[in-house]
Coordinates of C-alpha atoms and ligand atoms in Angstrom, one line a residue:
M901 CA 35.0 -30.3 -52.1
T902 CA 36.3 -26.7 -50.6
N903 CA 39.8 -25.9 -51.1
A904 CA 42.5 -25.1 -47.9
I905 CA 44.1 -23.6 -50.2
E906 CA 42.9 -21.3 -53.5
V907 CA 45.4 -18.8 -54.9
S908 CA 45.2 -16.5 -57.9
G909 CA 47.5 -14.7 -59.9
L910 CA 49.8 -14.6 -56.8
T911 CA 53.1 -12.1 -58.5
K912 CA 56.2 -11.1 -56.4
R913 CA 58.7 -8.8 -57.3
F914 CA 62.1 -7.9 -55.2
G915 CA 63.1 -4.6 -57.3
E916 CA 63.2 -5.8 -60.6
K917 CA 63.2 -9.3 -60.6
T918 CA 59.6 -10.9 -60.9
V919 CA 60.1 -13.9 -58.6
V920 CA 56.7 -15.0 -58.4
N921 CA 54.7 -14.8 -61.8
D922 CA 51.0 -14.8 -61.9
V923 CA 51.1 -18.0 -60.4
S924 CA 47.4 -19.7 -59.5
M925 CA 47.0 -22.8 -57.5
S926 CA 44.3 -25.2 -55.6
V927 CA 45.0 -27.4 -52.5
A928 CA 42.1 -29.2 -51.4
E929 CA 41.5 -30.1 -47.9
G930 CA 43.2 -33.1 -46.9
E931 CA 45.3 -33.5 -49.5
I932 CA 49.4 -33.8 -49.4
A933 CA 50.2 -31.5 -52.1
G934 CA 54.1 -31.4 -53.6
F935 CA 55.7 -28.0 -54.8
L936 CA 58.5 -28.7 -56.7
G937 CA 60.6 -26.3 -58.9
P938 CA 64.9 -25.6 -59.5
N939 CA 66.4 -24.2 -56.6
G940 CA 65.2 -20.0 -56.9
S941 CA 62.1 -20.7 -59.2
G942 CA 59.8 -19.3 -56.2
K943 CA 58.8 -21.6 -54.3
T944 CA 60.0 -20.5 -50.7
T945 CA 58.3 -17.0 -51.6
T946 CA 54.8 -18.3 -52.6
I947 CA 54.7 -20.2 -49.6
R948 CA 55.5 -17.3 -47.5
M949 CA 52.5 -15.4 -49.3
M950 CA 50.4 -18.0 -48.4
C951 CA 50.9 -18.0 -45.1
G952 CA 50.6 -14.5 -44.8
L953 CA 54.5 -13.4 -44.2
L954 CA 54.8 -11.3 -47.3
T955 CA 52.1 -9.3 -49.4
P956 CA 51.9 -10.7 -53.3
D957 CA 52.4 -7.4 -55.6
E958 CA 49.8 -9.0 -57.2
G959 CA 46.9 -11.5 -56.8
E960 CA 44.6 -12.3 -54.2
G961 CA 43.3 -16.0 -52.5
Q962 CA 42.2 -17.5 -49.7
V963 CA 43.7 -19.7 -47.1
L964 CA 41.5 -22.1 -45.0
G965 CA 38.8 -19.4 -46.3
F966 CA 40.9 -16.3 -44.9
D967 CA 41.9 -13.8 -47.5
L968 CA 45.6 -13.7 -48.0
R969 CA 45.2 -9.9 -48.1
K970 CA 43.4 -8.8 -44.8
D971 CA 43.3 -11.9 -42.7
G972 CA 47.2 -12.6 -42.3
L973 CA 47.5 -12.9 -38.6
K974 CA 44.4 -15.3 -38.7
I975 CA 46.2 -17.4 -41.2
K976 CA 49.5 -17.2 -39.2
R977 CA 47.5 -19.2 -36.3
E978 CA 46.0 -21.9 -38.5
V979 CA 48.5 -22.6 -40.0
G980 CA 52.0 -24.9 -39.3
Y981 CA 54.9 -23.1 -41.0
M982 CA 57.6 -25.3 -41.1
T983 CA 60.7 -22.9 -42.4
Q984 CA 63.6 -24.0 -45.6
R985 CA 66.3 -23.4 -43.0
F986 CA 66.1 -24.7 -39.5
S987 CA 65.0 -21.9 -36.9
F988 CA 65.5 -22.7 -33.4
Y989 CA 67.1 -21.6 -31.0
E990 CA 70.5 -23.7 -30.6
D991 CA 71.2 -23.7 -27.1
L992 CA 67.7 -24.1 -26.0
S993 CA 66.7 -27.8 -25.2
I994 CA 64.1 -29.4 -27.3
E995 CA 61.8 -28.9 -24.3
E996 CA 62.5 -25.3 -24.4
N997 CA 62.2 -24.8 -27.7
L998 CA 59.0 -25.7 -27.5
M999 CA 58.2 -24.1 -24.7
F1000 CA 58.7 -21.4 -26.6
V1001 CA 56.5 -21.7 -29.6
A1002 CA 53.4 -23.0 -26.9
R1003 CA 54.1 -19.4 -25.6
L1004 CA 53.9 -17.5 -29.0
Y1005 CA 50.3 -19.8 -29.4
E1006 CA 49.5 -18.3 -26.1
L1007 CA 48.8 -22.4 -26.1
K1008 CA 47.3 -23.0 -22.9
P1009 CA 48.2 -25.3 -20.4
A1010 CA 52.0 -24.4 -22.5
A1011 CA 53.3 -27.5 -20.0
Q1012 CA 50.9 -29.5 -21.2
N1013 CA 50.2 -28.6 -24.6
V1014 CA 54.8 -29.5 -24.9
R1015 CA 54.0 -32.9 -23.2
D1016 CA 52.0 -33.9 -25.4
T1017 CA 54.1 -33.3 -28.4
L1018 CA 56.9 -34.8 -27.4
E1019 CA 55.1 -37.8 -26.6
D1020 CA 53.1 -37.9 -29.8
L1021 CA 56.3 -37.1 -32.0
G1022 CA 58.5 -39.4 -29.9
L1023 CA 60.4 -37.0 -28.2
T1024 CA 59.7 -37.2 -24.6
A1025 CA 63.4 -38.7 -24.0
R1026 CA 65.4 -36.4 -25.6
R1027 CA 63.6 -33.5 -24.4
K1028 CA 66.6 -32.3 -22.2
Q1029 CA 68.7 -32.3 -25.5
M1030 CA 70.2 -28.9 -26.7
A1031 CA 68.7 -28.3 -30.4
G1032 CA 72.1 -27.2 -31.6
T1033 CA 73.4 -30.9 -31.0
L1034 CA 70.9 -32.8 -32.1
S1035 CA 71.5 -35.1 -35.8
G1036 CA 69.5 -33.6 -38.8
G1037 CA 66.7 -36.2 -38.5
W1038 CA 65.7 -35.1 -34.7
K1039 CA 66.3 -31.8 -35.6
Q1040 CA 63.8 -32.3 -38.4
R1041 CA 61.1 -34.2 -35.3
L1042 CA 61.7 -30.7 -33.5
A1043 CA 60.8 -28.4 -36.3
L1044 CA 57.6 -30.5 -37.3
A1045 CA 56.2 -30.7 -33.2
A1046 CA 56.8 -27.1 -33.3
C1047 CA 54.8 -26.3 -36.1
I1048 CA 51.9 -28.8 -35.4
M1049 CA 51.9 -28.2 -31.9
H1050 CA 48.8 -25.7 -32.0
K1051 CA 46.7 -28.5 -33.7
P1052 CA 46.7 -26.3 -37.6
K1053 CA 45.2 -27.2 -40.3
L1054 CA 47.2 -26.6 -43.1
L1055 CA 51.0 -27.3 -42.5
L1056 CA 53.3 -25.4 -45.4
L1057 CA 56.5 -27.7 -45.0
D1058 CA 59.3 -26.0 -47.0
E1059 CA 62.2 -28.8 -47.8
P1060 CA 61.4 -30.4 -44.9
T1061 CA 63.3 -33.3 -45.1
A1062 CA 66.6 -31.9 -47.1
G1063 CA 69.6 -33.8 -45.9
V1064 CA 68.0 -36.1 -43.9
D1065 CA 68.5 -39.4 -44.1
P1066 CA 66.3 -42.4 -46.2
K1067 CA 64.6 -43.8 -43.1
A1068 CA 64.1 -40.7 -41.4
R1069 CA 62.6 -39.0 -44.6
R1070 CA 60.1 -42.3 -44.8
E1071 CA 58.8 -41.9 -40.7
F1072 CA 58.3 -38.4 -42.1
W1073 CA 56.4 -39.3 -44.6
D1074 CA 54.8 -41.6 -43.0
E1075 CA 53.5 -39.9 -39.8
I1076 CA 52.5 -37.0 -42.9
H1077 CA 50.1 -39.4 -44.2
Q1078 CA 48.6 -40.5 -41.5
R1079 CA 48.1 -36.9 -40.4
A1080 CA 46.5 -36.1 -43.6
A1081 CA 44.0 -39.4 -43.6
D1082 CA 42.6 -37.5 -40.5
G1083 CA 41.8 -34.4 -42.4
L1084 CA 45.4 -32.2 -42.2
T1085 CA 46.1 -30.4 -45.6
V1086 CA 49.9 -30.5 -46.1
L1087 CA 51.7 -28.3 -48.5
V1088 CA 55.6 -29.3 -49.1
S1089 CA 58.1 -28.7 -50.8
T1090 CA 60.6 -31.0 -51.9
H1091 CA 63.4 -31.5 -54.5
Y1092 CA 63.5 -35.2 -54.0
M1093 CA 61.7 -37.5 -56.9
D1094 CA 60.0 -40.4 -54.5
E1095 CA 58.5 -37.8 -52.8
A1096 CA 56.8 -36.0 -55.3
E1097 CA 56.0 -40.0 -56.0
R1098 CA 54.4 -40.0 -52.5
C1099 CA 52.3 -36.7 -53.3
H1100 CA 48.4 -37.0 -53.9
R1101 CA 48.9 -33.7 -56.1
I1102 CA 52.0 -32.0 -57.2
N1103 CA 52.7 -28.4 -58.8
Y1104 CA 55.6 -27.5 -60.4
I1105 CA 57.2 -24.1 -61.2
S1106 CA 60.0 -22.8 -62.6
Y1107 CA 61.4 -19.0 -62.7
G1108 CA 58.3 -18.1 -61.1
R1109 CA 55.4 -19.7 -63.2
L1110 CA 53.7 -22.8 -62.4
L1111 CA 53.9 -25.0 -65.9
A1112 CA 52.8 -28.0 -64.4
S1113 CA 50.3 -29.1 -61.5
G1114 CA 48.0 -32.5 -61.3
T1115 CA 48.6 -36.4 -59.7
V1116 CA 52.2 -37.5 -61.3
E1117 CA 50.8 -40.1 -64.1
E1118 CA 48.7 -36.5 -65.2
V1119 CA 52.0 -34.4 -65.7
V1120 CA 54.1 -37.8 -66.8
S1121 CA 51.5 -37.8 -69.4
N1122 CA 50.9 -34.3 -70.5
A1123 CA 54.6 -33.4 -70.9
G1124 CA 54.0 -35.8 -73.8
L1125 CA 57.4 -37.3 -74.1
T1126 CA 58.9 -40.5 -75.7
T1127 CA 61.4 -42.5 -73.9
F1128 CA 63.6 -45.2 -75.3
V1129 CA 66.3 -47.2 -72.9
V1130 CA 68.8 -48.2 -75.0
H1131 CA 70.9 -51.5 -73.8
G1132 CA 75.1 -52.1 -75.1
K1133 CA 78.1 -52.2 -74.4
N1134 CA 79.5 -48.5 -74.3
I1135 CA 77.0 -47.1 -72.9
A1136 CA 79.0 -43.7 -72.2
G1137 CA 80.1 -43.8 -76.1
L1138 CA 76.7 -44.0 -77.0
A1139 CA 75.5 -41.4 -75.4
E1140 CA 78.3 -39.1 -76.6
E1141 CA 77.2 -40.1 -79.9
L1142 CA 73.7 -39.6 -79.2
R1143 CA 73.8 -36.1 -77.3
G1144 CA 72.8 -33.1 -79.7
R1145 CA 71.5 -35.2 -82.4
E1146 CA 68.5 -33.5 -83.4
G1147 CA 65.0 -35.1 -81.9
I1148 CA 66.4 -36.5 -78.7
S1149 CA 66.5 -33.8 -76.2
Q1150 CA 67.7 -36.0 -73.2
V1151 CA 70.4 -38.3 -72.7
A1152 CA 71.0 -40.0 -69.3
P1153 CA 72.7 -43.3 -67.7
F1154 CA 70.9 -45.3 -66.0
G1155 CA 73.5 -47.8 -64.5
A1156 CA 73.6 -50.2 -67.5
T1157 CA 71.5 -48.4 -70.0
L1158 CA 70.8 -45.1 -71.3
H1159 CA 67.5 -43.0 -71.4
V1160 CA 66.6 -41.1 -74.6
V1161 CA 63.9 -38.7 -74.7
G1162 CA 62.7 -36.7 -76.9
E1163 CA 59.5 -34.8 -77.4
D1164 CA 58.2 -36.1 -81.1
R1165 CA 58.5 -39.8 -81.9
A1166 CA 58.8 -40.0 -85.4
A1167 CA 61.8 -37.8 -84.6
L1168 CA 63.2 -39.2 -82.2
E1169 CA 63.2 -43.0 -83.6
T1170 CA 65.1 -41.3 -86.8
A1171 CA 67.6 -39.9 -84.4
L1172 CA 67.7 -43.8 -83.0
A1173 CA 68.3 -45.6 -86.6
D1174 CA 71.6 -46.0 -86.9
I1175 CA 72.3 -47.2 -83.1
R1176 CA 69.0 -49.7 -83.6
N1177 CA 70.8 -51.8 -86.1
R1178 CA 74.2 -51.5 -84.8
P1179 CA 75.1 -55.3 -83.0
G1180 CA 74.8 -55.4 -79.8
V1181 CA 72.7 -52.8 -79.3
E1182 CA 69.1 -52.9 -78.2
V1183 CA 66.9 -50.2 -77.9
N1184 CA 63.5 -50.5 -76.6
R1185 CA 60.3 -48.4 -75.4
G1186 CA 60.8 -46.7 -71.3
Q1187 CA 58.5 -45.2 -69.3
T1188 CA 59.2 -41.8 -68.9
S1189 CA 60.1 -40.5 -65.6
L1190 CA 59.1 -37.6 -63.5
E1191 CA 63.0 -36.8 -63.4
D1192 CA 63.0 -37.1 -67.5
V1193 CA 59.8 -34.2 -66.8
F1194 CA 61.2 -31.8 -65.0
I1195 CA 64.7 -32.0 -66.9
E1196 CA 62.5 -31.3 -70.0
F1197 CA 61.2 -28.1 -68.5
M1198 CA 64.2 -27.0 -66.6
A1199 CA 65.7 -26.8 -70.4
H1200 CA 62.4 -24.9 -71.8
S1201 CA 62.3 -22.4 -69.5
T1202 CA 64.7 -19.0 -69.5
D1203 CA 65.9 -18.0 -66.4
N1204 CA 64.8 -14.7 -66.0
M1205 CA 66.8 -13.9 -62.5
L1206 CA 70.3 -13.7 -64.6
Ligands
LIG1499 N1 64.0 -10.8 -49.7 C1 64.0 -11.3 -51.2 N2 64.7 -10.0 -52.0 C2 65.1 -10.3 -53.0 N3 65.5 -11.5 -53.6 C3 64.5 -12.5 -53.6 C4 64.1 -12.4 -51.4 N4 63.6 -13.6 -51.4 C5 63.8 -14.2 -52.4 N5 64.4 -13.8 -53.6 C6 64.9 -14.3 -54.8 O1 63.6 -14.5 -55.2 C7 64.1 -15.8 -56.5 C8 62.8 -17.0 -55.9 O2 63.6 -17.4 -54.6 P1 63.2 -18.6 -53.8 O3 63.5 -18.9 -52.6 O4 61.2 -18.4 -53.6 O5 63.2 -19.7 -54.2 P2 62.8 -21.5 -54.2 O6 61.9 -22.1 -55.0 O7 62.5 -21.7 -52.8 O8 64.2 -21.9 -54.2 P3 65.5 -23.3 -52.9 O9 64.7 -24.4 -53.7 O10 66.4 -22.7 -53.9 O11 65.1 -22.9 -51.6 C9 65.4 -16.0 -55.8 O12 66.2 -15.8 -56.9 C10 65.4 -15.5 -54.5 O13 67.0 -15.0 -54.6
LIG1500 MG1 63.6 -22.4 -51.2

């Protein structure tokens, strides 16, 4: 299998700060790869290096077979990049914005390309509406239209669904999956756990360092965490009691239950021993979630930005 993205040792510094630190990553053709990590961890910076907009201080790589350092222009033509912030003209209509983009890419005939894209993304009826008056979901649709109009082989989507309602998010993901089935490769950054679970593979970055890559199952099982679910009456009181105990790294209320997570099973069991025997309290083994794993990662990585 060939890789659409293959980068190694990518490093970027801004002044004294190393915001991307020795990141190596690969994304296979046709794969939907998730890119996750806390705010300021370097996702956008990494994506910008991958699409040739930012030159890495160290490291190298290929994107769609082009050299990251030498072929920035070619990469930009072949890649669809959806920026984190809406970056279209608010006082132009959907159609006018797309016309502008079609001309940037020198698509010919421009009007036909715009018409096809409007139709493809269900934007035809709204084509005259000013971009600035669109709701979040429609703005996102316009942004997606603009980045796929030139038929890229790779999409780099930077938090494409932030602030978009659940229905529009689902439609967006259905759209992405359909296109991936046709061979499109997608790297998508997100803070949503449900979206991470819709990716073929995920990559987790924290403070510039890539901490984990793999399928959701692999990332969860490699983290080696144990989770217990506690049922009982006074959940808030139990949480208070358990927090900070040796062997317990996370205590989180989930509805009427408490999720208690630890790195060492034996130590966790010891920490829960007295609670376990208490009348009215039930302690059962639970599934460790991706969110548990990410919170654990965050707790362990040091913020080099402070
Ligand atoms: N042009 C720049 N000059 C100086 N610092 C920058 C620049 N661009 C980004 N940074 C810093 O680099 C770090 C990583 O930023 P980046 O935007 O890549 O993170 P991110 O993972 O995309 O975060 P978020 O989830 O909030 O979008 C941050 O500390 C940010 O302030
Ligand atoms: Mg970002």
